[in-house]
Amino acid sequence: MYPSLRFCLLPVVAAALVACGGSDSSAPPEPVACNETGPYACKTGETEPLYTFQWALNYAKSFFRDFPDTFGGGLDLNVEPVHREGIKGEGVNVLVVDTGVDLHNEDLAPNADFGISRNLVTDTSDPYPVGDDPDDAHGTAVAGIIAAAQNGKGVMGIAPRVKIGGVNFLQNQRGTHAASLGGAPWSEKADIFNASYGGSRRPAAYESEADAFTPILRSMKKLRGGKGGIYMKAAGNAFDGQYCGLNHGYYDCTNPGNDEGAREPNAIVVAAVNAFGEASSYSSSGAVVWVSGLGGEYGAAGTYGEARYNDYSGPTIFSTDLRGCDAGFSRKGARTAFLRGESQRGGVPDNPRCDYAYMNGTSAATPTLSGVVALMLSANPELTWRDVRDILRLSARKVDASYASASPGEKIPYGARMDLASNTLGTSMGSAADIREGSVAVPIDLGWQKNAAGAEHSNWYGFGLPDAARAVALAKEYRQNPQRSRKQDVQTPEFEGVAVWQLKPDSNPAQVDAGQPTRVGAFPYQRVSLIGTLQGGAQTVDTFQVRLYGQNVCLGSVGVAVRSPSGTVSLLKLPNDHFRFYGVDRFAHFGLSSMTFHGEPAQGQWQIFALAGNPDGPLPPDVTHELPDGSTEVEEAAACLSTDAQGQPRDFLFAAEARIIAQ
């Protein structure tokens, strides 16, 4: 039985990585015109008592700057210049699709909009979560990162004048996804939808009868009067080695591209960066990542998460919590004094009612960018979903430039080669040149790559970390020059078949009409093989997609890479991922997407490769989970072998399709 969607927040454990400079908030700000009125007009979050902990908004003056073991060399979102202009999200509606939201929290109540909210358990407009699970505070923390008011209390949201709503979708997922994403009278009024959840252990079907989500996501393009609702999607927190049988996290064992909410072009998939300016140790990586937000690390030690605890130490993102010390993340018995409501500064308690907390994860990184998008829409409400996506890319800063050559230990770099016979990682760096017919080792990451359109993309960071001031300036430029706006939808053709592989010409264990075989013989494990090619036309690439079918094929041993006519290579799926742990050998309409080629010319021959490891090698060890009640649960790895009970190659069917979604 597969789990339902879960939020992208983490408990205390997980790997760190390299640095970059931040915005200089210590320099005197230049005077700017401001039309905001009221006691907080054109002021930054320095008016709020907990702002010193909000390093994502002001890195240079952060409380954490005095703790070099957990802080340094990073950067913030550069929002203060925007706030000094008085642009703080006014006129924009944001819906947090999550566990529910405590809209009565003192820092959310001024911006609360019950008209765009729903409780899917009680069928009321108050989205306060039902039950007493501390993790139900997740949605309230997400909401505060975006929309905590500037009122002299607690923290400040990145867009402190937006209208914020919530829906406890994660507490009642049965038949409620469409309504939660703009398909109901209450949700259709939202401009931005924050989805800090996701994940799937099964090969998620794409564009088939089993795919109920893609039509929902495409229908979101009709919202906002046809300009499109903005769908901000967390990449996930699966950058660890347990399901891959590794001691460290070297690559993402549960590719975010397998998430049903991540494959469409209008899904803005967000990874996480920590206070060192590096990828957060847990942040999922993959070719679907568009940009990165700020998510921090684990904040497990010290009073406010400032002390070093292990390799994954460092501050998280401070925000709002469920009210009271008997609910939410802040409660008696929590791991730090701040979370227990016991912290003081200058003899004054700073969280006495436990109304504030902090959290990490791509769950926290995603709302940092939902807040930035709210600032953009406040400056220019006419931006389409494509404009928003473009501006985030154009305003993004490259971080951690040489991460692929760094190592978490054991002298194995993050861009190491994987030996396809032994399924092990070596100490030498791989490269795009390893992706060729007959190769027996492949890179697990290619680092930052400049594509033929001049855009730099990384599976870890997407196009980088957006700069809010630059993003808002671009939003204004689009308003002054409407010709820059992309009002038309992307062009999505049907998938084209590129390959059918079978053991024998007349064998077909799946009993489906896949077409004439293009390759006959045993499945080519332990090597790189050209699956097939796709001819591109005179268009510009938005997204490249591959869709796979298999019967008696060990999906967890099969990776997928694509080379464009311009020579750019993208790793869409790595071999030896979590599907190997689960022994998956049947899949249909399994879709993968890549944003790496965005902006490249499509004209020419595209090559699609299988990067096949060894399914017969040792299985990953069992994985043990600690349950909320303190007990443990053990998951056992399941075998998928290349041979049948008689030791002969398994009769199999493998088919692949591909397409280019054009701009």
XYZ file of C-alpha atoms in Angstrom:
663
model
C 0.000 0.000 0.000
C 1.419 3.358 -1.022
C 1.277 6.410 1.272
C -0.765 9.480 0.405
C 0.780 12.878 -0.195
C 2.781 14.228 2.708
C 4.246 17.599 3.583
C 7.873 18.390 2.824
C 9.152 19.009 6.373
C 11.831 17.050 8.174
C 12.628 15.716 11.644
C 16.114 16.136 13.091
C 18.740 14.338 10.881
C 20.280 14.483 7.253
C 24.187 16.248 4.567
C 25.658 19.734 3.783
C 27.584 21.354 0.869
C 29.660 25.187 -0.640
C 29.031 29.102 -0.482
C 28.226 32.456 -2.037
C 27.827 36.108 -1.050
C 24.598 37.616 0.221
C 22.907 40.964 -0.190
C 24.534 43.681 1.893
C 21.815 44.863 4.237
C 24.406 46.766 6.292
C 24.806 49.439 3.594
C 22.597 52.522 4.068
C 19.504 52.179 1.868
C 19.050 54.681 -0.934
C 15.884 56.804 -0.662
C 13.012 55.446 -2.752
C 9.542 56.676 -3.569
C 6.925 55.035 -1.369
C 3.141 55.103 -1.590
C 2.411 52.939 1.448
C 0.672 54.589 4.389
C 0.293 53.698 8.057
C 2.651 53.250 11.005
C 4.800 50.676 9.169
C 4.877 52.420 5.804
C 8.006 51.608 3.806
C 9.704 50.005 6.793
C 11.499 46.683 6.784
C 10.845 43.867 9.190
C 13.134 45.452 11.795
C 9.880 46.621 13.395
C 9.139 43.000 14.425
C 10.655 41.501 17.606
C 11.710 38.159 16.062
C 13.018 39.619 12.802
C 16.618 39.148 13.906
C 16.117 35.391 13.435
C 14.737 35.805 9.897
C 18.023 35.458 8.064
C 16.188 34.790 4.795
C 15.019 38.428 4.851
C 18.123 40.100 6.279
C 21.229 37.943 6.288
C 23.804 40.593 7.192
C 22.158 41.647 10.476
C 20.910 38.233 11.528
C 21.261 36.981 15.101
C 23.033 33.940 13.626
C 25.960 35.943 12.195
C 27.857 35.418 15.478
C 27.796 31.616 15.076
C 30.231 30.705 12.269
C 29.854 26.975 12.900
C 26.302 27.115 11.568
C 26.138 30.359 9.554
C 28.239 32.219 7.001
C 28.833 32.720 3.309
C 25.136 32.632 2.477
C 22.619 35.121 1.163
C 19.065 36.299 1.598
C 16.164 36.938 -0.783
C 16.942 40.681 -1.008
C 13.391 41.676 -0.075
C 14.167 44.761 1.989
C 14.542 47.123 -1.007
C 11.048 46.045 -2.091
C 9.597 46.591 1.370
C 11.145 50.086 1.478
C 9.156 50.876 -1.667
C 6.004 49.921 0.202
C 5.442 46.838 -1.959
C 4.341 44.183 0.506
C 1.844 41.993 -1.342
C -1.270 44.145 -1.163
C -4.052 43.027 -3.510
C -2.813 39.423 -3.803
C -4.550 36.292 -2.468
C -2.450 33.299 -1.409
C -3.916 29.895 -0.562
C -1.863 27.498 1.562
C -2.860 23.961 0.528
C -1.601 21.962 3.468
C -2.579 20.580 6.890
C -4.722 23.599 7.679
C -3.862 27.061 9.039
C -4.481 28.796 12.369
C -5.736 32.064 10.902
C -6.430 33.311 14.422
C -2.724 33.534 15.269
C -1.957 37.160 16.186
C 0.436 37.480 13.243
C -1.927 35.941 10.665
C -5.285 37.350 11.784
C -4.706 40.821 10.229
C -4.272 39.208 6.785
C -6.649 36.262 7.183
C -9.237 35.686 4.473
C -11.784 33.058 5.412
C -13.451 33.577 2.042
C -10.608 31.708 0.301
C -10.329 29.075 3.026
C -11.906 25.718 3.746
C -11.864 23.024 6.371
C -12.387 19.792 4.452
C -13.067 17.824 7.636
C -15.610 20.087 9.358
C -16.964 21.635 6.132
C -16.539 25.184 7.436
C -14.505 28.206 6.359
C -12.096 27.971 9.300
C -9.090 25.887 8.167
C -7.745 25.230 11.674
C -6.402 21.645 11.572
C -8.444 18.873 13.145
C -6.701 16.674 15.708
C -3.750 17.085 18.053
C -0.761 15.961 15.975
C 2.051 18.526 16.478
C 2.901 18.245 12.778
C -0.492 19.722 11.944
C 1.233 23.070 12.578
C 2.960 22.639 9.219
C 0.463 24.747 7.256
C 0.466 27.533 9.859
C 4.257 27.795 9.593
C 4.018 27.891 5.784
C 1.415 30.662 5.989
C 3.547 32.794 8.316
C 6.585 32.619 6.043
C 4.453 34.161 3.317
C 2.022 36.407 5.144
C 2.816 37.153 8.804
C 1.666 40.739 9.304
C 3.881 43.723 10.024
C 2.284 44.685 13.319
C 5.065 44.901 15.878
C 4.513 41.280 16.913
C 6.487 38.127 16.276
C 7.863 37.634 12.767
C 7.157 39.259 9.402
C 6.130 37.498 6.229
C 7.871 38.121 2.941
C 4.601 39.624 1.690
C 3.123 41.033 4.938
C 0.067 42.631 3.318
C -1.257 39.721 1.238
C -4.551 38.067 2.000
C -3.893 34.544 3.239
C -6.174 31.533 3.254
C -5.750 27.869 4.025
C -7.236 24.489 3.308
C -6.490 21.290 5.225
C -6.193 19.185 2.084
C -3.644 16.853 3.696
C -6.210 15.926 6.344
C -8.802 14.886 3.776
C -7.336 14.033 0.378
C -10.187 11.928 -0.935
C -11.604 13.723 -3.971
C -10.592 17.178 -2.744
C -7.535 17.995 -4.843
C -9.379 19.860 -7.596
C -11.401 21.938 -5.129
C -8.227 22.834 -3.240
C -6.466 24.054 -6.389
C -8.970 26.512 -7.799
C -11.815 24.154 -8.670
C -14.271 25.539 -6.096
C -15.888 28.977 -5.630
C -13.793 29.634 -2.513
C -10.440 28.571 -4.002
C -10.837 30.069 -7.477
C -10.234 33.513 -5.960
C -6.643 32.648 -5.042
C -3.760 33.986 -7.122
C -1.008 31.782 -5.688
C -1.272 28.194 -4.458
C 1.489 27.009 -2.133
C 1.869 23.205 -2.240
C 4.492 22.212 0.345
C 3.728 18.504 0.039
C 4.177 15.605 -2.319
C 6.068 12.405 -2.875
C 5.300 9.009 -4.323
C 6.844 5.572 -3.971
C 5.116 4.254 -7.052
C 5.946 5.112 -10.678
C 3.359 7.852 -11.095
C 1.340 7.578 -14.305
C 1.230 10.607 -16.585
C -1.520 11.453 -19.077
C -3.459 8.249 -18.594
C -6.675 7.095 -16.971
C -4.690 6.609 -13.771
C -3.533 10.246 -13.791
C -6.199 12.386 -12.128
C -3.895 15.267 -11.266
C -2.604 16.535 -14.627
C -6.075 17.770 -15.726
C -6.357 19.662 -12.426
C -3.010 21.346 -12.907
C -3.812 22.298 -16.485
C -7.166 23.737 -15.453
C -5.325 26.130 -13.128
C -4.190 28.022 -16.227
C -7.761 29.357 -16.562
C -7.678 31.085 -13.174
C -7.008 34.798 -12.660
C -9.057 35.648 -15.719
C -7.010 33.359 -17.951
C -3.618 34.547 -16.681
C -3.268 31.365 -14.655
C -3.037 30.496 -10.984
C 0.553 30.302 -9.764
C 1.344 26.788 -8.511
C 4.385 26.706 -6.218
C 5.488 23.117 -5.583
C 8.008 21.791 -3.038
C 10.657 19.513 -4.579
C 10.789 17.190 -1.562
C 13.273 16.090 1.092
C 14.701 12.849 -0.241
C 18.401 13.660 -0.687
C 19.663 10.835 1.463
C 21.207 7.457 0.895
C 19.031 5.066 2.861
C 16.882 3.774 -0.003
C 19.927 3.653 -2.259
C 22.036 1.687 0.217
C 24.546 4.548 0.627
C 26.113 5.883 3.822
C 25.678 9.478 2.692
C 23.224 11.323 0.514
C 24.898 11.617 -2.875
C 21.825 11.864 -5.039
C 18.075 11.912 -4.738
C 16.757 8.415 -4.117
C 13.165 9.522 -4.768
C 13.383 11.769 -7.821
C 11.031 14.798 -7.535
C 10.192 14.150 -11.188
C 8.225 11.118 -10.011
C 5.829 13.394 -8.119
C 2.599 13.757 -10.064
C 2.527 17.483 -9.291
C 5.966 18.254 -10.706
C 5.922 17.325 -14.398
C 3.769 20.005 -15.987
C 5.382 23.267 -17.197
C 3.153 25.374 -14.925
C 4.442 23.582 -11.816
C 7.173 25.793 -10.343
C 9.254 23.221 -8.465
C 11.340 24.654 -5.616
C 14.476 23.208 -3.984
C 16.029 24.463 -0.722
C 19.194 26.395 0.171
C 20.659 26.701 3.680
C 22.368 29.539 5.581
C 25.746 28.617 4.092
C 24.469 29.348 0.590
C 24.491 25.638 -0.238
C 21.824 23.081 -0.956
C 20.011 22.104 2.234
C 21.198 18.629 3.142
C 17.762 17.109 2.542
C 16.733 19.024 -0.605
C 15.531 16.799 -3.432
C 17.287 17.261 -6.748
C 16.212 16.549 -10.284
C 15.761 17.923 -13.762
C 12.275 19.268 -12.894
C 13.620 21.778 -10.343
C 12.948 25.327 -11.578
C 14.424 27.506 -8.815
C 15.478 27.384 -5.162
C 14.161 29.086 -2.045
C 15.594 29.307 1.476
C 14.842 26.353 3.751
C 17.767 26.169 6.166
C 18.921 23.077 8.018
C 17.683 21.440 11.250
C 18.048 24.022 14.051
C 18.441 21.158 16.495
C 20.666 22.718 19.147
C 21.156 25.909 21.099
C 18.340 28.222 22.114
C 17.291 29.203 18.609
C 18.959 26.497 16.522
C 22.265 28.373 16.384
C 24.532 25.683 17.882
C 26.324 22.952 15.984
C 24.811 19.536 16.622
C 26.044 17.439 13.701
C 26.858 17.813 10.004
C 23.323 19.011 9.371
C 23.290 21.883 11.841
C 22.198 25.409 11.089
C 19.222 27.725 11.452
C 15.825 27.069 9.938
C 13.011 29.442 8.927
C 11.157 31.209 11.767
C 7.406 31.606 11.431
C 3.996 31.355 13.083
C 2.695 28.311 14.954
C -0.582 26.944 16.261
C -1.426 29.021 19.309
C -0.531 27.744 22.753
C 2.081 25.509 24.333
C -0.110 22.409 24.030
C -0.301 22.470 20.214
C 2.034 22.772 17.266
C 5.804 22.697 16.925
C 6.367 24.942 19.954
C 5.304 22.975 23.020
C 6.542 21.701 26.327
C 9.190 19.062 25.756
C 10.384 20.467 22.412
C 14.087 20.310 21.632
C 15.118 23.978 22.114
C 14.230 26.648 24.659
C 12.557 28.784 21.981
C 10.323 25.910 20.908
C 9.468 25.204 24.547
C 8.429 28.828 25.110
C 11.261 29.316 27.594
C 13.703 31.569 25.703
C 14.553 35.098 26.766
C 16.567 37.980 25.393
C 17.565 40.750 27.748
C 15.467 39.108 30.422
C 12.323 39.370 28.277
C 10.570 36.163 27.116
C 10.303 36.127 23.335
C 7.898 33.218 22.771
C 6.020 32.858 26.087
C 2.738 31.635 24.552
C 4.408 29.309 22.017
C 2.724 31.155 19.136
C 5.903 31.051 17.031
C 8.161 28.258 15.839
C 10.611 27.391 13.111
C 10.773 24.677 10.487
C 12.899 23.501 7.592
C 12.401 21.497 4.419
C 11.496 22.417 0.897
C 8.183 23.001 2.698
C 9.801 26.147 4.109
C 11.725 27.057 0.960
C 8.632 27.038 -1.244
C 6.694 29.696 0.700
C 9.747 31.967 0.685
C 9.257 32.124 -3.082
C 5.460 32.224 -2.869
C 6.061 35.415 -0.898
C 8.357 36.767 -3.608
C 5.738 35.973 -6.257
C 3.136 37.847 -4.186
C 5.407 40.904 -4.271
C 5.714 40.533 -8.044
C 1.942 40.296 -8.551
C 1.397 43.243 -6.227
C 3.689 45.294 -8.480
C 2.080 43.935 -11.660
C -1.208 41.998 -11.354
C -1.238 41.316 -15.112
C 1.629 38.834 -15.039
C 0.689 35.433 -16.473
C 1.869 32.135 -15.018
C 4.510 32.021 -17.747
C 5.661 35.552 -16.891
C 6.020 34.632 -13.237
C 8.043 31.557 -14.104
C 10.262 33.545 -16.499
C 10.892 36.323 -13.979
C 11.882 33.866 -11.272
C 14.394 32.373 -13.702
C 15.698 35.713 -14.948
C 16.141 37.079 -11.426
C 17.809 33.938 -10.068
C 21.366 33.969 -8.757
C 23.769 31.098 -9.287
C 24.821 29.572 -5.956
C 27.386 26.960 -4.952
C 29.095 27.052 -8.333
C 31.404 24.053 -7.860
C 29.147 21.773 -5.817
C 29.544 18.754 -8.114
C 33.235 18.451 -7.182
C 32.581 18.779 -3.430
C 32.242 15.721 -1.196
C 30.426 14.890 2.054
C 33.113 12.370 2.941
C 34.759 9.179 1.710
C 36.451 11.241 -1.059
C 33.468 10.611 -3.328
C 32.305 13.822 -5.071
C 28.680 14.672 -5.720
C 29.434 14.400 -9.436
C 31.033 10.957 -9.101
C 30.750 8.157 -11.598
C 28.523 5.223 -10.762
C 29.841 1.845 -11.921
C 26.889 0.138 -13.590
C 28.114 -3.397 -12.884
C 28.799 -3.003 -9.159
C 26.280 -0.189 -8.527
C 29.008 1.616 -6.564
C 30.295 5.182 -6.643
C 33.920 5.908 -7.539
C 36.142 8.805 -6.536
C 36.533 10.232 -10.046
C 34.231 12.847 -11.539
C 31.828 11.878 -14.288
C 30.868 14.053 -17.241
C 28.354 14.368 -20.044
C 30.820 12.449 -22.259
C 30.045 9.323 -20.198
C 26.514 9.311 -21.601
C 27.164 7.248 -24.719
C 26.336 3.829 -26.100
C 28.341 1.110 -24.356
C 29.566 3.194 -21.422
C 29.770 1.217 -18.162
C 29.866 4.170 -15.734
C 27.723 7.310 -15.554
C 27.785 10.590 -13.588
C 25.287 11.008 -10.774
C 25.236 14.784 -11.296
C 26.542 17.140 -13.971
C 26.703 20.299 -11.863
C 25.780 23.654 -13.350
C 25.346 23.449 -17.125
C 24.968 26.343 -19.550
C 22.516 25.281 -22.239
C 22.468 26.483 -25.838
C 20.162 29.363 -24.879
C 22.790 30.656 -22.437
C 20.784 29.703 -19.336
C 22.565 27.886 -16.515
C 20.643 25.079 -14.863
C 21.436 22.542 -12.161
C 19.514 19.504 -10.950
C 20.231 20.714 -7.404
C 19.262 24.379 -7.753
C 17.268 24.738 -10.966
C 18.107 28.188 -12.376
C 19.194 29.445 -8.944
C 17.925 31.556 -6.031
C 15.692 34.490 -7.089
C 16.476 38.049 -6.031
C 13.224 39.688 -4.918
C 14.292 43.227 -5.801
C 15.286 42.153 -9.303
C 12.088 40.110 -9.683
C 9.891 43.069 -8.738
C 11.869 45.362 -11.055
C 11.235 42.902 -13.899
C 7.542 42.742 -12.996
C 7.410 46.522 -13.411
C 9.240 46.293 -16.739
C 6.636 43.819 -17.963
C 3.929 46.290 -16.944
C 5.619 49.093 -18.868
C 6.243 46.858 -21.872
C 3.297 44.418 -22.200
C 4.877 42.865 -25.319
C 7.222 40.982 -23.018
C 4.311 39.061 -21.532
C 3.661 35.468 -22.601
C -0.105 35.257 -22.786
C -0.310 32.137 -24.933
C -0.047 28.657 -23.473
C 2.892 26.361 -24.214
C 2.442 23.910 -27.099
C 2.036 20.342 -25.866
C 1.994 17.689 -28.614
C 1.174 14.011 -28.221
C 3.979 11.692 -27.152
C 5.833 9.956 -29.994
C 7.060 6.377 -29.726
C 10.846 6.100 -29.880
C 11.548 2.487 -28.875
C 10.107 -0.965 -28.182
C 12.434 -3.572 -26.668
C 11.550 -7.264 -26.241
C 13.382 -10.488 -25.438
C 12.117 -12.129 -28.637
C 10.366 -10.724 -31.719
C 7.107 -12.465 -30.877
C 7.228 -12.211 -27.055
C 5.049 -9.692 -25.273
C 4.424 -10.491 -21.585
C 2.324 -7.360 -21.111
C -0.032 -8.373 -23.952
C -0.296 -4.776 -25.160
C 0.120 -3.317 -28.629
C 3.396 -1.440 -28.230
C 4.327 -1.593 -31.902
C 7.115 -3.386 -33.723
C 10.223 -4.023 -31.612
C 13.227 -1.803 -32.313
C 15.552 -4.008 -30.273
C 15.438 -7.752 -29.559
C 17.396 -9.592 -26.877
C 17.958 -9.556 -23.127
C 17.494 -6.201 -21.433
C 20.889 -4.420 -21.584
C 21.634 -4.023 -17.888
C 25.072 -2.867 -16.647
C 25.667 -0.426 -19.505
C 24.460 2.690 -21.289
C 22.244 2.066 -24.314
C 20.642 4.416 -26.790
C 16.894 3.942 -26.347
C 16.009 5.924 -29.447
C 15.843 9.358 -31.016
C 13.260 12.088 -31.492
C 13.363 14.608 -34.315
C 12.756 18.180 -33.153
C 11.182 20.848 -35.336
C 11.703 24.585 -35.768
C 10.574 25.496 -32.262
C 11.993 26.652 -28.948
C 12.039 24.174 -26.081
C 10.047 24.723 -22.934
C 10.199 21.206 -21.450
C 11.460 17.826 -22.666
C 9.525 14.775 -21.534
C 9.949 11.004 -21.648
C 7.303 8.399 -20.858
C 8.089 4.747 -20.154
C 6.281 1.393 -20.101
C 7.705 -1.822 -18.724
C 6.834 -5.405 -17.850
C 9.470 -7.525 -16.097
C 11.900 -4.578 -16.282
C 13.700 -3.538 -13.081
C 12.796 0.154 -13.094
C 14.994 0.907 -10.074
C 18.057 -0.181 -12.043
C 17.253 2.008 -15.049
C 18.223 5.662 -15.347
C 17.318 8.008 -18.206
C 19.399 10.740 -19.838
C 18.718 12.960 -22.843
C 21.146 14.773 -25.153
C 19.832 17.708 -27.185
C 20.927 18.521 -30.748
C 22.991 21.340 -29.209
C 24.891 18.857 -27.022
C 23.339 19.650 -23.635
C 22.785 16.557 -21.470
C 20.135 16.181 -18.786
C 19.843 13.399 -16.206
C 16.089 12.815 -15.835
C 16.377 9.699 -13.651
C 19.309 7.944 -12.009
C 19.778 4.175 -11.725
C 19.638 2.548 -8.281
C 16.926 4.785 -6.901
C 14.104 3.877 -4.480
C 12.303 1.806 -7.113
C 15.096 -0.742 -6.738
C 14.489 -0.928 -2.996
C 10.821 -1.649 -3.701
C 11.539 -4.126 -6.498
C 9.344 -2.320 -9.049
C 9.169 -4.286 -12.310
C 5.881 -3.088 -13.825
C 5.086 0.461 -14.863
C 2.916 2.232 -17.413
C 2.779 5.850 -18.575
C 5.654 6.648 -16.195
C 6.516 10.254 -17.025
C 9.730 12.239 -16.571
C 10.410 15.902 -17.358
C 13.465 18.110 -17.759
C 13.774 21.902 -17.571
C 17.491 21.823 -18.437
C 16.886 22.525 -22.143
C 14.564 25.510 -21.562
C 15.079 28.073 -24.325
C 17.168 25.846 -26.602
C 16.282 25.371 -30.295
C 14.401 22.102 -30.740
C 15.548 21.542 -34.325
C 17.535 18.362 -34.838
C 17.929 14.885 -33.412
C 17.410 14.281 -29.696
C 18.971 11.173 -28.156
C 17.374 9.298 -25.234
C 19.591 6.895 -23.266
C 19.026 4.133 -20.725
C 21.587 4.122 -17.911
C 21.124 0.598 -16.610
C 22.719 -0.672 -13.413
C 22.889 -4.231 -12.139
C 19.609 -5.489 -10.617
C 21.298 -8.703 -9.464
C 23.755 -6.946 -7.142
C 23.334 -6.772 -3.352
C 20.098 -5.121 -2.258
C 20.092 -1.982 -0.108
C 19.773 -2.784 3.609
C 16.407 -2.593 5.337
C 15.224 0.859 6.382
C 14.044 1.474 9.947
C 11.571 4.250 10.762
C 10.810 5.622 14.207
C 7.068 6.092 14.697
C 5.422 8.904 16.704
C 4.746 6.555 19.619
C 8.448 5.674 19.906
C 8.170 2.258 18.281
C 9.957 1.355 15.075
C 8.878 0.031 11.713
C 11.193 -1.829 9.345
C 10.904 -1.748 5.552
C 12.539 -4.648 3.754
C 14.035 -4.328 0.292
C 12.378 -6.397 -2.442
C 14.345 -8.052 -5.225
C 13.870 -7.510 -8.945
C 16.181 -9.756 -10.936
C 17.287 -9.844 -14.556
C 16.711 -13.604 -14.840
C 13.806 -15.967 -14.269
C 13.623 -18.986 -11.954
C 15.568 -21.065 -14.511
C 18.362 -18.516 -14.683
C 17.358 -17.356 -18.153
C 16.859 -13.704 -19.166
C 13.349 -12.593 -18.201
C 10.794 -12.220 -20.937
C 10.086 -8.491 -20.931
C 8.587 -5.493 -22.697
C 10.103 -2.016 -22.535
C 8.743 0.910 -24.516
C 9.614 4.604 -24.534
C 7.964 7.747 -25.843
C 9.162 11.337 -25.884
C 8.007 14.826 -26.784
C 9.096 18.441 -26.798
C 6.757 20.958 -25.192
C 7.456 24.165 -27.093
C 7.344 27.780 -25.996
